[in-house]
Tab-separated table of C-alpha atoms in Angstrom:
chain	number	residue	atom	x	y	z
P	1183	MET	CA	69.027	160.369	45.401
P	1184	THR	CA	71.866	162.340	43.898
P	1185	PRO	CA	73.056	160.927	40.528
P	1186	ALA	CA	76.508	159.360	40.439
P	1187	ASP	CA	79.416	161.377	39.114
P	1188	GLY	CA	80.026	160.921	35.426
P	1189	ASP	CA	76.358	160.285	34.641
P	1190	GLU	CA	75.593	163.820	33.501
P	1191	GLY	CA	74.070	162.751	30.185
P	1192	SER	CA	71.660	160.320	31.778
P	1193	THR	CA	70.724	162.875	34.432
P	1194	SER	CA	69.980	165.544	31.829
P	1195	ARG	CA	67.764	163.196	29.908
P	1196	ARG	CA	65.768	162.353	33.016
P	1197	ARG	CA	65.455	165.987	33.981
P	1198	LEU	CA	64.370	167.127	30.553
P	1199	LEU	CA	61.838	164.415	29.767
P	1200	GLN	CA	59.067	163.892	32.340
P	1201	ALA	CA	55.940	161.824	31.895
P	1202	GLY	CA	55.235	162.400	28.297
P	1203	GLY	CA	58.515	164.166	27.671
P	1204	ILE	CA	57.337	167.759	27.332
P	1205	ALA	CA	60.528	169.736	27.843
P	1206	ALA	CA	62.847	167.071	26.548
P	1207	LEU	CA	61.122	166.310	23.301
P	1208	ALA	CA	61.237	169.941	22.338
P	1209	LEU	CA	65.019	169.594	22.741
P	1210	GLY	CA	65.285	165.990	21.571
P	1211	ALA	CA	66.221	164.253	24.828
P	1212	ALA	CA	65.079	161.050	26.510
P	1213	GLY	CA	62.675	160.017	29.268
P	1214	LEU	CA	61.844	157.944	32.290
P	1215	GLY	CA	59.172	155.519	33.392
P	1216	GLY	CA	56.649	155.014	36.137
P	1217	SER	CA	54.597	152.336	37.594
P	1218	PRO	CA	50.976	151.931	38.549
P	1219	GLY	CA	49.376	151.438	41.685
P	1220	SER	CA	47.021	148.764	43.121
P	1221	ILE	CA	43.369	147.901	43.384
P	1222	PRO	CA	41.963	147.243	46.835
P	1223	GLY	CA	39.507	144.456	47.523
P	1224	GLY	CA	39.269	140.859	48.552
P	1225	SER	CA	36.898	138.120	47.522
P	1226	ASN	CA	35.018	135.142	48.861
P	1227	THR	CA	35.849	132.177	46.660
P	1228	SER	CA	34.430	129.459	48.902
P	1229	GLU	CA	31.032	129.283	47.211
P	1230	ALA	CA	32.280	128.726	43.639
P	1231	GLU	CA	33.251	125.333	42.254
P	1232	THR	CA	36.018	124.958	39.712
P	1233	PRO	CA	34.473	123.934	36.367
P	1234	THR	CA	35.794	120.984	34.406
P	1235	PRO	CA	38.558	121.998	31.963
P	1236	THR	CA	37.573	122.168	28.325
P	1237	PRO	CA	40.189	121.224	25.695
P	1238	VAL	CA	41.170	124.257	23.646
P	1239	PRO	CA	43.819	125.119	21.051
P	1240	ALA	CA	47.366	125.831	22.228
P	1241	ASP	CA	46.882	129.591	21.824
P	1242	GLN	CA	44.214	130.506	24.394
P	1243	ARG	CA	42.974	134.020	23.739
P	1244	ALA	CA	39.716	134.469	25.701
P	1245	ILE	CA	37.964	133.267	28.848
P	1246	GLU	CA	34.585	133.941	30.481
P	1247	TYR	CA	33.415	133.915	34.076
P	1248	GLY	CA	32.938	130.357	35.327
P	1249	GLU	CA	35.331	128.782	32.842
P	1250	THR	CA	38.491	126.748	33.297
P	1251	VAL	CA	40.555	126.597	30.120
P	1252	GLN	CA	43.850	125.129	29.027
P	1253	GLY	CA	46.518	126.891	27.011
P	1254	THR	CA	50.201	126.873	26.191
P	1255	VAL	CA	52.847	129.520	26.709
P	1256	ASP	CA	55.178	129.233	23.716
P	1257	ALA	CA	58.016	131.159	22.108
P	1258	GLY	CA	55.582	132.927	19.775
P	1259	ASP	CA	53.637	134.559	22.620
P	1260	GLU	CA	53.873	138.201	23.635
P	1261	ARG	CA	55.587	139.692	26.692
P	1262	ASP	CA	53.606	140.918	29.675
P	1263	PRO	CA	53.754	144.703	30.226
P	1264	GLU	CA	54.698	144.500	33.910
P	1265	HIS	CA	57.700	142.142	33.948
P	1266	ASP	CA	58.490	141.910	30.220
P	1267	GLY	CA	58.263	138.132	30.559
P	1268	LEU	CA	57.014	135.670	27.953
P	1269	ALA	CA	53.264	135.273	28.574
P	1270	GLU	CA	50.003	134.402	26.870
P	1271	PRO	CA	47.410	137.231	26.877
P	1272	VAL	CA	43.896	135.977	27.623
P	1273	SER	CA	41.065	138.516	27.349
P	1274	VAL	CA	37.928	138.733	29.502
P	1275	ALA	CA	35.033	141.192	29.462
P	1276	GLY	CA	34.297	142.688	32.877
P	1277	SER	CA	32.236	145.381	34.542
P	1278	ALA	CA	33.084	147.945	37.199
P	1279	GLY	CA	32.731	146.412	40.660
P	1280	ASP	CA	33.000	142.779	39.527
P	1281	ARG	CA	34.867	140.700	42.098
P	1282	ILE	CA	36.843	137.944	40.456
P	1283	ALA	CA	39.187	135.121	41.415
P	1284	VAL	CA	41.846	134.053	38.886
P	1285	GLU	CA	44.025	130.969	39.265
P	1286	ALA	CA	46.714	129.484	37.044
P	1287	ALA	CA	48.599	126.215	37.456
P	1288	SER	CA	51.269	124.503	35.399
P	1289	GLN	CA	53.381	121.402	35.763
P	1290	ALA	CA	55.895	122.933	33.352
P	1291	PHE	CA	56.756	126.152	35.242
P	1292	ASP	CA	56.103	128.267	38.328
P	1293	ALA	CA	53.135	130.332	37.171
P	1294	ARG	CA	52.719	134.089	37.374
P	1295	LEU	CA	49.549	136.093	36.687
P	1296	VAL	CA	49.364	139.722	35.619
P	1297	VAL	CA	46.031	141.460	34.960
P	1298	THR	CA	45.843	144.695	32.975
P	1299	GLY	CA	42.769	146.874	32.465
P	1300	PRO	CA	41.079	148.241	29.339
P	1301	ASP	CA	43.605	151.111	29.420
P	1302	GLY	CA	46.566	148.719	29.511
P	1303	LYS	CA	47.497	149.649	33.090
P	1304	LEU	CA	48.224	147.132	35.835
P	1305	VAL	CA	45.194	146.043	37.873
P	1306	GLY	CA	46.866	143.292	39.891
P	1307	GLN	CA	49.422	140.502	39.897
P	1308	SER	CA	49.898	137.251	41.742
P	1309	ALA	CA	52.645	135.953	43.899
P	1310	THR	CA	54.829	133.591	41.880
P	1311	ASP	CA	54.586	129.894	42.651
P	1312	GLU	CA	53.578	126.595	41.115
P	1313	ARG	CA	49.981	127.660	41.607
P	1314	ALA	CA	49.242	131.389	41.098
P	1315	ARG	CA	46.105	132.991	42.579
P	1316	LEU	CA	44.700	136.500	42.381
P	1317	GLU	CA	41.517	138.088	43.753
P	1318	LEU	CA	40.428	141.468	42.390
P	1319	ARG	CA	37.668	144.009	42.164
P	1320	LEU	CA	37.497	145.419	38.619
P	1321	PRO	CA	37.626	149.237	38.509
P	1322	THR	CA	35.894	149.917	35.163
P	1323	ASP	CA	33.842	148.357	32.381
P	1324	GLY	CA	35.758	146.928	29.452
P	1325	GLU	CA	38.067	144.208	28.205
P	1326	TYR	CA	40.751	143.050	30.617
P	1327	THR	CA	43.834	140.981	29.801
P	1328	ILE	CA	45.058	138.117	31.952
P	1329	TRP	CA	48.742	137.483	31.203
P	1330	VAL	CA	49.711	133.892	32.006
P	1331	GLY	CA	53.453	133.383	32.245
P	1332	SER	CA	56.262	132.002	34.357
P	1333	ARG	CA	58.234	133.402	37.258
P	1334	ASP	CA	61.476	133.509	35.253
P	1335	GLY	CA	59.739	135.052	32.228
P	1336	SER	CA	61.180	132.574	29.727
P	1337	ALA	CA	59.657	129.151	30.460
P	1338	THR	CA	57.149	127.572	28.080
P	1339	GLY	CA	54.586	124.820	28.484
P	1340	GLU	CA	50.949	123.994	29.132
P	1341	TYR	CA	48.862	125.628	31.855
P	1342	THR	CA	45.329	125.624	33.265
P	1343	LEU	CA	43.534	128.930	33.878
P	1344	SER	CA	40.377	129.308	35.991
P	1345	LEU	CA	38.241	132.438	36.294
P	1346	ARG	CA	35.369	132.847	38.739
P	1347	GLN	CA	33.134	135.760	39.624
P	1348	THR	CA	32.872	135.801	43.387
P	1349	GLY	CA	30.341	137.279	45.782
P	1350	GLU	CA	30.600	140.178	48.199
P	1351	ARG	CA	33.831	141.202	49.882
P	1352	VAL	CA	34.811	138.467	52.283
P	1353	LYS	CA	34.266	139.396	55.927
P	1354	GLY	CA	37.459	139.213	57.925
P	1355	GLU	CA	37.474	137.874	61.453
P	1356	ALA	CA	37.319	140.799	63.897
P	1357	ILE	CA	40.145	141.762	66.216
P	1358	GLY	CA	40.406	144.664	68.672
P	1359	TYR	CA	43.136	146.634	70.390
P	1360	GLY	CA	44.777	144.778	73.257
P	1361	THR	CA	44.090	141.404	71.666
P	1362	ARG	CA	46.366	138.420	71.112
P	1363	THR	CA	44.709	135.761	68.986
P	1364	THR	CA	45.530	132.839	66.751
P	1365	GLY	CA	44.495	131.966	63.208
P	1366	THR	CA	45.316	129.841	60.186
P	1367	VAL	CA	46.352	130.754	56.658
P	1368	THR	CA	44.707	128.077	54.520
P	1369	GLY	CA	45.352	129.333	50.991
P	1370	GLN	CA	41.706	130.212	50.382
P	1371	HIS	CA	42.363	133.936	49.820
P	1372	THR	CA	45.077	136.227	48.475
P	1373	ASP	CA	45.748	139.833	49.413
P	1374	PRO	CA	44.509	142.418	46.872
P	1375	VAL	CA	47.824	144.244	46.377
P	1376	PHE	CA	50.640	141.701	46.080
P	1377	GLY	CA	48.720	138.473	45.516
P	1378	ASN	CA	50.257	136.709	48.531
P	1379	VAL	CA	48.216	133.934	50.141
P	1380	ALA	CA	46.642	135.653	53.162
P	1381	THR	CA	43.726	135.781	55.614
P	1382	PRO	CA	41.841	139.050	56.382
P	1383	ARG	CA	41.423	140.366	59.951
P	1384	ASP	CA	39.317	143.518	60.510
P	1385	PHE	CA	39.453	146.160	63.258
P	1386	ASP	CA	38.082	149.645	63.946
P	1387	GLY	CA	40.535	152.492	64.318
P	1388	SER	CA	40.641	156.262	64.651
P	1389	GLU	CA	42.755	158.949	63.023
P	1390	GLY	CA	46.024	159.366	64.896
P	1391	ASP	CA	45.985	155.941	66.572
P	1392	GLU	CA	49.521	154.635	66.925
P	1393	ILE	CA	49.335	150.873	66.484
P	1394	LEU	CA	51.511	147.791	66.620
P	1395	ALA	CA	50.514	144.640	64.710
P	1396	LEU	CA	52.804	141.663	65.344
P	1397	VAL	CA	52.648	138.214	63.742
P	1398	VAL	CA	54.603	135.188	64.976
P	1399	SER	CA	54.507	131.851	63.131
P	1400	ASP	CA	56.663	128.735	62.915
P	1401	ASP	CA	54.677	127.595	59.849
P	1402	LEU	CA	54.587	130.702	57.629
P	1403	ASP	CA	57.093	133.038	56.060
P	1404	PRO	CA	54.896	135.766	57.601
P	1405	PHE	CA	53.614	138.816	55.760
P	1406	LEU	CA	51.413	141.738	56.895
P	1407	LEU	CA	49.506	144.267	54.788
P	1408	LEU	CA	47.390	147.041	56.349
P	1409	VAL	CA	44.607	148.468	54.168
P	1410	GLY	CA	42.664	151.598	55.138
P	1411	PRO	CA	38.907	152.294	55.128
P	1412	ASP	CA	39.173	153.693	51.585
P	1413	GLY	CA	41.032	150.613	50.290
P	1414	SER	CA	44.433	152.326	50.100
P	1415	THR	CA	47.621	150.707	51.387
P	1416	VAL	CA	48.567	152.114	54.804
P	1417	ASP	CA	51.610	149.938	55.479
P	1418	VAL	CA	53.255	146.679	54.438
P	1419	THR	CA	56.074	144.547	55.817
P	1420	GLU	CA	59.169	143.433	53.951
P	1421	ASN	CA	60.305	139.844	53.550
P	1422	ASP	CA	63.073	139.362	56.145
P	1423	ASP	CA	63.026	135.541	56.192
P	1424	THR	CA	62.222	135.270	59.921
P	1425	ASN	CA	59.231	133.814	61.782
P	1426	THR	CA	58.019	137.238	62.939
P	1427	THR	CA	56.865	140.392	61.173
P	1428	ARG	CA	55.375	143.645	62.427
P	1429	ILE	CA	53.740	146.899	61.403
P	1430	GLU	CA	54.145	150.018	63.546
P	1431	THR	CA	52.281	152.955	62.069
P	1432	VAL	CA	49.780	155.772	62.615
P	1433	LEU	CA	46.235	155.421	61.258
P	1434	PRO	CA	45.325	158.191	58.788
P	1435	ALA	CA	41.522	158.230	59.282
P	1436	ASP	CA	38.574	156.899	61.268
P	1437	GLY	CA	37.016	153.672	60.030
P	1438	GLU	CA	37.387	149.933	59.555
P	1439	TYR	CA	40.881	148.680	58.725
P	1440	ARG	CA	41.911	145.340	57.310
P	1441	LEU	CA	45.052	143.418	58.225
P	1442	TRP	CA	46.004	140.757	55.682
P	1443	VAL	CA	47.984	138.101	57.552
P	1444	GLY	CA	49.759	135.919	55.037
P	1445	THR	CA	52.879	134.204	53.802
P	1446	HIS	CA	55.512	135.124	51.233
P	1447	ASP	CA	55.806	131.429	50.336
P	1448	SER	CA	52.456	129.893	49.362
P	1449	ALA	CA	53.877	126.420	49.981
P	1450	ARG	CA	54.205	127.336	53.662
P	1451	LEU	CA	50.669	127.453	55.079
P	1452	GLY	CA	49.579	127.028	58.686
P	1453	ASP	CA	48.987	128.701	62.036
P	1454	TYR	CA	49.991	132.127	63.318
P	1455	GLU	CA	49.653	134.311	66.426
P	1456	LEU	CA	48.539	137.923	65.901
P	1457	THR	CA	48.884	140.731	68.453
P	1458	LEU	CA	47.245	144.149	67.926
P	1459	GLU	CA	47.992	147.021	70.299
P	1460	GLN	CA	47.299	150.750	70.386
P	1461	THR	CA	50.587	152.182	71.594
P	1462	GLY	CA	49.628	155.863	71.683
P	1463	SER	CA	47.988	158.775	69.885
P	1464	TYR	CA	49.717	161.001	67.350
P	1465	ALA	CA	48.597	164.497	66.418
P	1466	GLY	CA	50.698	164.611	63.251
P	1467	GLY	CA	52.445	167.461	61.480
P	1468	GLU	CA	51.099	170.151	59.192
P	1469	ASN	CA	48.960	168.278	56.686
P	1470	LEU	CA	48.600	169.688	53.182
P	1471	HIS	CA	45.477	168.438	51.396
P	1472	THR	CA	44.972	170.559	48.267
P	1473	ILE	CA	46.851	172.843	45.909
P	1474	ALA	CA	45.873	174.932	42.870
P	1475	TYR	CA	47.683	176.275	39.811
P	1476	GLY	CA	50.035	179.111	40.714
P	1477	GLN	CA	50.367	178.108	44.374
P	1478	THR	CA	53.348	177.114	46.512
P	1479	ARG	CA	52.288	175.479	49.768
P	1480	GLU	CA	53.979	173.926	52.778
P	1481	GLY	CA	53.333	170.508	54.263
P	1482	GLU	CA	54.972	167.825	56.351
P	1483	ILE	CA	55.536	164.156	55.646
P	1484	ASP	CA	54.931	162.446	58.986
P	1485	ARG	CA	54.023	159.128	60.560
P	1486	SER	CA	50.304	159.775	60.141
P	1487	ASP	CA	50.592	159.874	56.341
P	1488	ARG	CA	49.627	156.977	54.100
P	1489	ARG	CA	51.726	155.093	51.543
P	1490	ASP	CA	51.594	156.122	47.909
P	1491	PRO	CA	49.998	153.621	45.491
P	1492	VAL	CA	53.087	153.294	43.273
P	1493	ARG	CA	56.143	152.784	45.507
P	1494	TYR	CA	54.311	152.209	48.828
P	1495	GLY	CA	56.451	154.859	50.495
P	1496	VAL	CA	55.166	157.148	53.267
P	1497	ALA	CA	53.831	160.212	51.469
P	1498	GLU	CA	51.299	163.014	51.819
P	1499	PRO	CA	48.514	163.033	49.188
P	1500	VAL	CA	47.810	166.518	47.778
P	1501	THR	CA	44.958	166.877	45.278
P	1502	PHE	CA	44.308	169.383	42.499
P	1503	GLU	CA	41.860	169.752	39.629
P	1504	GLY	CA	43.156	169.634	36.080
P	1505	ASN	CA	41.934	169.407	32.517
P	1506	ARG	CA	42.996	167.303	29.589
P	1507	ASN	CA	45.929	168.882	27.710
P	1508	ASP	CA	46.993	171.015	30.712
P	1509	TRP	CA	50.778	171.272	30.565
P	1510	ILE	CA	51.870	171.391	34.191
P	1511	ARG	CA	54.947	171.459	36.408
P	1512	LEU	CA	55.106	170.137	39.983
P	1513	ASP	CA	58.113	170.953	42.184
P	1514	LEU	CA	58.679	169.152	45.494
P	1515	THR	CA	61.489	170.670	47.569
P	1516	SER	CA	62.769	169.996	51.072
P	1517	GLU	CA	65.767	170.818	53.233
P	1518	ALA	CA	64.909	167.905	55.536
P	1519	VAL	CA	64.538	164.922	53.208
P	1520	ASP	CA	65.559	163.506	49.812
P	1521	THR	CA	62.224	163.905	48.037
P	1522	TYR	CA	60.273	161.619	45.717
P	1523	LEU	CA	57.151	162.723	43.829
P	1524	VAL	CA	54.364	160.586	42.341
P	1525	LEU	CA	51.404	161.868	40.286
P	1526	VAL	CA	48.295	159.694	39.859
P	1527	ASP	CA	44.879	160.211	38.281
P	1528	GLU	CA	41.421	159.656	39.791
P	1529	GLN	CA	41.691	155.888	39.268
P	1530	GLY	CA	45.040	155.724	41.066
P	1531	THR	CA	46.912	155.099	37.809
P	1532	ALA	CA	50.412	156.575	37.709
P	1533	VAL	CA	50.762	159.540	35.346
P	1534	ALA	CA	54.351	160.382	36.286
P	1535	SER	CA	56.963	159.999	39.013
P	1536	ASP	CA	60.340	161.569	39.756
P	1537	ASP	CA	63.247	161.352	42.160
P	1538	ASP	CA	65.686	164.218	41.583
P	1539	SER	CA	64.948	166.165	38.392
P	1540	GLY	CA	64.786	169.364	40.457
P	1541	ALA	CA	67.779	171.062	42.046
P	1542	GLY	CA	69.901	168.777	44.221
P	1543	THR	CA	67.760	165.958	45.592
P	1544	ASN	CA	64.472	167.740	44.900
P	1545	SER	CA	61.777	166.343	42.592
P	1546	ARG	CA	60.130	167.826	39.517
P	1547	ILE	CA	57.433	166.546	37.179
P	1548	GLU	CA	56.521	168.195	33.883
P	1549	THR	CA	53.734	166.513	31.989
P	1550	VAL	CA	50.517	166.921	30.037
P	1551	LEU	CA	47.394	165.752	31.847
P	1552	PRO	CA	45.614	163.030	29.852
P	1553	ASP	CA	42.043	163.719	31.090
P	1554	ASP	CA	39.811	166.091	33.049
P	1555	GLY	CA	39.607	165.242	36.733
P	1556	VAL	CA	41.127	165.371	40.194
P	1557	TYR	CA	44.800	164.405	40.363
P	1558	THR	CA	46.847	163.494	43.426
P	1559	ALA	CA	50.463	164.496	43.926
P	1560	TRP	CA	52.025	162.170	46.508
P	1561	ALA	CA	54.769	164.124	48.293
P	1562	GLY	CA	57.192	161.536	49.640
P	1563	THR	CA	60.820	160.601	50.126
P	1564	TYR	CA	63.318	158.520	48.206
P	1565	SER	CA	63.758	156.119	51.135
P	1566	GLY	CA	59.993	155.724	51.562
P	1567	ASP	CA	60.296	156.045	55.356
P	1568	ASP	CA	61.872	159.445	56.111
P	1569	THR	CA	59.739	162.304	57.459
P	1570	GLY	CA	60.084	166.073	57.354
P	1571	ALA	CA	58.783	169.412	56.089
P	1572	TYR	CA	58.497	170.242	52.384
P	1573	GLU	CA	57.202	172.772	49.864
P	1574	LEU	CA	55.059	171.839	46.867
P	1575	SER	CA	54.578	174.168	43.883
P	1576	LEU	CA	52.106	173.688	41.022
P	1577	ALA	CA	52.409	175.695	37.798
P	1578	LYS	CA	50.483	175.540	34.543
P	1579	HIS	CA	52.462	176.387	31.413
P	1580	GLY	CA	49.272	176.448	29.369
P	1581	ALA	CA	47.256	174.015	27.308
P	1582	VAL	CA	48.922	171.935	24.627
P	1583	PRO	CA	47.274	172.725	21.254
P	1584	GLY	CA	44.986	170.035	19.922
P	1585	SER	CA	43.761	166.900	21.595
P	1586	THR	CA	46.045	164.484	23.373
P	1587	ARG	CA	44.026	161.762	21.691
P	1588	ASP	CA	44.143	160.786	18.043
P	1589	LEU	CA	47.270	162.636	16.949
P	1590	ARG	CA	47.196	162.146	13.187
P	1591	SER	CA	49.795	164.499	11.695
P	1592	ILE	CA	52.988	166.334	12.559
P	1593	GLU	CA	55.302	168.734	10.701
P	1594	PRO	CA	59.107	168.812	10.722
P	1595	GLY	CA	60.486	171.176	13.360
P	1596	THR	CA	57.512	170.721	15.708
P	1597	TRP	CA	56.441	168.520	18.613
P	1598	ALA	CA	53.011	167.341	19.705
P	1599	VAL	CA	51.229	165.228	22.304
P	1600	GLY	CA	49.313	162.070	21.436
P	1601	TYR	CA	47.576	159.183	23.157
P	1602	VAL	CA	47.766	155.505	22.270
P	1603	ASP	CA	44.381	153.976	23.041
P	1604	ALA	CA	42.528	150.724	22.490
P	1605	ASP	CA	40.860	152.061	19.321
P	1606	ASP	CA	44.154	152.668	17.511
P	1607	PRO	CA	45.232	150.313	14.676
P	1608	SER	CA	48.250	147.975	14.674
P	1609	ASP	CA	51.645	148.931	13.306
P	1610	PRO	CA	52.842	147.010	10.184
P	1611	VAL	CA	56.098	145.774	11.742
P	1612	ARG	CA	55.184	144.085	15.029
P	1613	ASP	CA	51.381	144.193	14.792
P	1614	GLY	CA	51.240	146.139	18.055
P	1615	LEU	CA	48.729	148.789	19.102
P	1616	ALA	CA	50.068	152.131	17.817
P	1617	GLU	CA	48.983	155.592	16.716
P	1618	PRO	CA	49.649	156.397	13.015
P	1619	VAL	CA	50.945	159.965	12.597
P	1620	THR	CA	51.446	161.389	9.081
P	1621	LEU	CA	54.671	163.239	8.281
P	1622	THR	CA	55.051	164.831	4.841
P	1623	GLY	CA	58.591	164.958	3.491
P	1624	LYS	CA	60.767	165.172	0.387
P	1625	ALA	CA	63.499	162.981	-0.994
P	1626	ASP	CA	66.848	163.453	0.786
P	1627	ASP	CA	65.274	165.324	3.733
P	1628	GLY	CA	67.041	164.396	6.964
P	1629	VAL	CA	64.754	163.884	9.975
P	1630	ARG	CA	65.143	162.876	13.609
P	1631	VAL	CA	62.009	161.484	15.266
P	1632	VAL	CA	61.832	161.167	19.062
P	1633	MET	CA	59.020	159.580	21.091
P	1634	GLY	CA	58.882	159.881	24.885
P	1635	THR	CA	56.469	158.681	27.542
P	1636	ASP	CA	56.411	158.045	31.277
P	1637	VAL	CA	53.637	155.478	30.923
P	1638	PHE	CA	55.171	152.610	28.923
P	1639	ASP	CA	58.308	151.457	27.091
P	1640	SER	CA	57.907	153.172	23.722
P	1641	PHE	CA	58.382	151.681	20.244
P	1642	LEU	CA	58.723	153.788	17.101
P	1643	VAL	CA	58.356	152.828	13.419
P	1644	LEU	CA	58.731	155.063	10.328
P	1645	VAL	CA	57.063	153.784	7.153
P	1646	GLY	CA	57.518	155.329	3.684
P	1647	PRO	CA	54.892	156.340	1.109
P	1648	ASP	CA	55.260	152.927	-0.565
P	1649	GLY	CA	54.676	151.043	2.706
P	1650	SER	CA	58.324	150.054	3.202
P	1651	VAL	CA	59.932	150.409	6.616
P	1652	VAL	CA	62.412	153.301	6.743
P	1653	GLY	CA	63.440	152.749	10.365
P	1654	SER	CA	62.347	151.621	13.834
P	1655	ASP	CA	63.601	151.898	17.399
P	1656	ASP	CA	62.916	150.447	20.832
P	1657	SER	CA	65.096	151.988	23.521
P	1658	PRO	CA	65.231	150.809	27.149
P	1659	ALA	CA	62.256	151.676	29.354
P	1660	ALA	CA	64.059	154.670	30.865
P	1661	GLU	CA	64.829	156.202	27.478
P	1662	ALA	CA	62.918	157.767	24.603
P	1663	SER	CA	62.635	155.920	21.312
P	1664	GLU	CA	64.564	157.762	18.633
P	1665	LEU	CA	65.349	157.229	14.968
P	1666	THR	CA	67.250	159.260	12.391
P	1667	ALA	CA	66.676	158.801	8.674
P	1668	THR	CA	67.204	160.325	5.238
P	1669	LEU	CA	63.880	160.175	3.428
P	1670	PRO	CA	64.150	158.158	0.203
P	1671	SER	CA	61.343	159.879	-1.741
P	1672	ASP	CA	58.708	162.616	-1.779
P	1673	GLY	CA	55.399	161.820	-0.114
P	1674	ALA	CA	53.436	161.131	3.051
P	1675	TYR	CA	55.295	159.039	5.642
P	1676	THR	CA	53.680	157.374	8.650
P	1677	VAL	CA	55.197	157.503	12.120
P	1678	TRP	CA	53.770	154.617	14.167
P	1679	ALA	CA	53.929	155.552	17.869
P	1680	GLY	CA	53.365	152.513	20.086
P	1681	SER	CA	54.726	150.436	22.962
P	1682	TYR	CA	57.268	147.628	23.195
P	1683	THR	CA	54.598	145.220	24.448
P	1684	GLY	CA	52.204	146.188	21.675
P	1685	SER	CA	49.276	146.438	24.104
P	1686	ALA	CA	50.030	149.374	26.437
P	1687	THR	CA	48.096	152.647	26.173
P	1688	GLY	CA	48.684	156.186	27.420
P	1689	VAL	CA	49.980	159.674	26.723
P	1690	TYR	CA	53.222	160.334	24.815
P	1691	THR	CA	55.080	163.165	23.103
P	1692	LEU	CA	56.427	163.140	19.564
P	1693	ALA	CA	59.046	165.498	18.140
P	1694	VAL	CA	60.398	165.756	14.580
P	1695	GLU	CA	63.615	167.666	13.924
P	1696	GLU	CA	64.954	168.654	10.518
P	1697	ARG	CA	68.570	167.607	10.021
């Protein structure tokens, strides 16, 4: 997408600050944000009984498997990191592979559930209705946060929260090509990506199969989600407020696929008719699978490609190996399409994304890799549906000095990379998770401090040697946090680098300019 005329300042900020703000923070510009992807799965909740609620204090802060608890969302609660809505954070300890079912209900508001992982990234969220449900498979060991809030993000009142550990992945009823069958959405299950009430139907497919899945229902506001053998989203339908919905796509691999047949409105349950047809076979374009530092390679976004885990647009996944602190640049260019580029780590968590920071409508990401591992660059389009040839380049500027974790000091006239993690302390202003970075200065020194990140909405606090607050800033999510101050005395100052929510974690860049 080409920026509108007259928006040159905003465009330069976005182009200079990518996912951690490497180039921009050296120059003192601002940044942009990204969003995470989804966790595949599905759970069988039929064998578990809902325990009897236990009276608890208004501020509910923890829950265990098998419990149903009561709490209250009030004006003193925090804001969830996905929608920035008023919500109560309830913690639960989980292990990798645990399959869980979460349900919230309130007579005071239409409930919404958001679940974030030990790293603060989104794991899943529910559809919004009077009764919110979510079924998940946990990706890692650690402490998860269930955010209980309302659809409008401002309502308060009492709620009931239930958490169950479920059994193995529920087996969907089988369907084959050339079949027209009927079924019922009962509200027993929710899809693993969007949290819509849905029923799973399984079928075997082969790479290159062109398929049509069609749902007709007078009862539902129908919804279709196609999940691949590896749990990734292959395709999803939009809400067009009719009694029919369809998916026409090309299967990316051999294996068992799952169609989630559901409803956008959980109050509308009932019967549906599902048709599944193989309409042809597609050889696909030139698929690009891997790239290495220093390479420029060609590929083609085509109908056989999957959908990226962040925007769910058709995109080609290209993997590369990287190390923590690698300072990299990815360029996605095309004469055929308006490009869009997404970078995710091994867990599918978004590291960075970009629309048009390259020349014209081309995409560019500059960032510092937070960990060792295999990363995936999803080469896609702004529309999410266009196809065409492209070039992808990967360059390594070098390694950023020091560790991206536990940044503890910075000097005027320099910039550095840090990482807010769950072991960091809380800042003295908002009591939010933040990294304390020492800055030594003298009375009457003028400084400009800029914090940028593509992972969360940043929040910056500068505290003096005597513990008094010198300044703080929270800019919009698409901007860097920035504060300018004249230091009141000699001594060691503390720059607290954190997030607006107070709970998010991830990589960031910090720059200090002398003024």
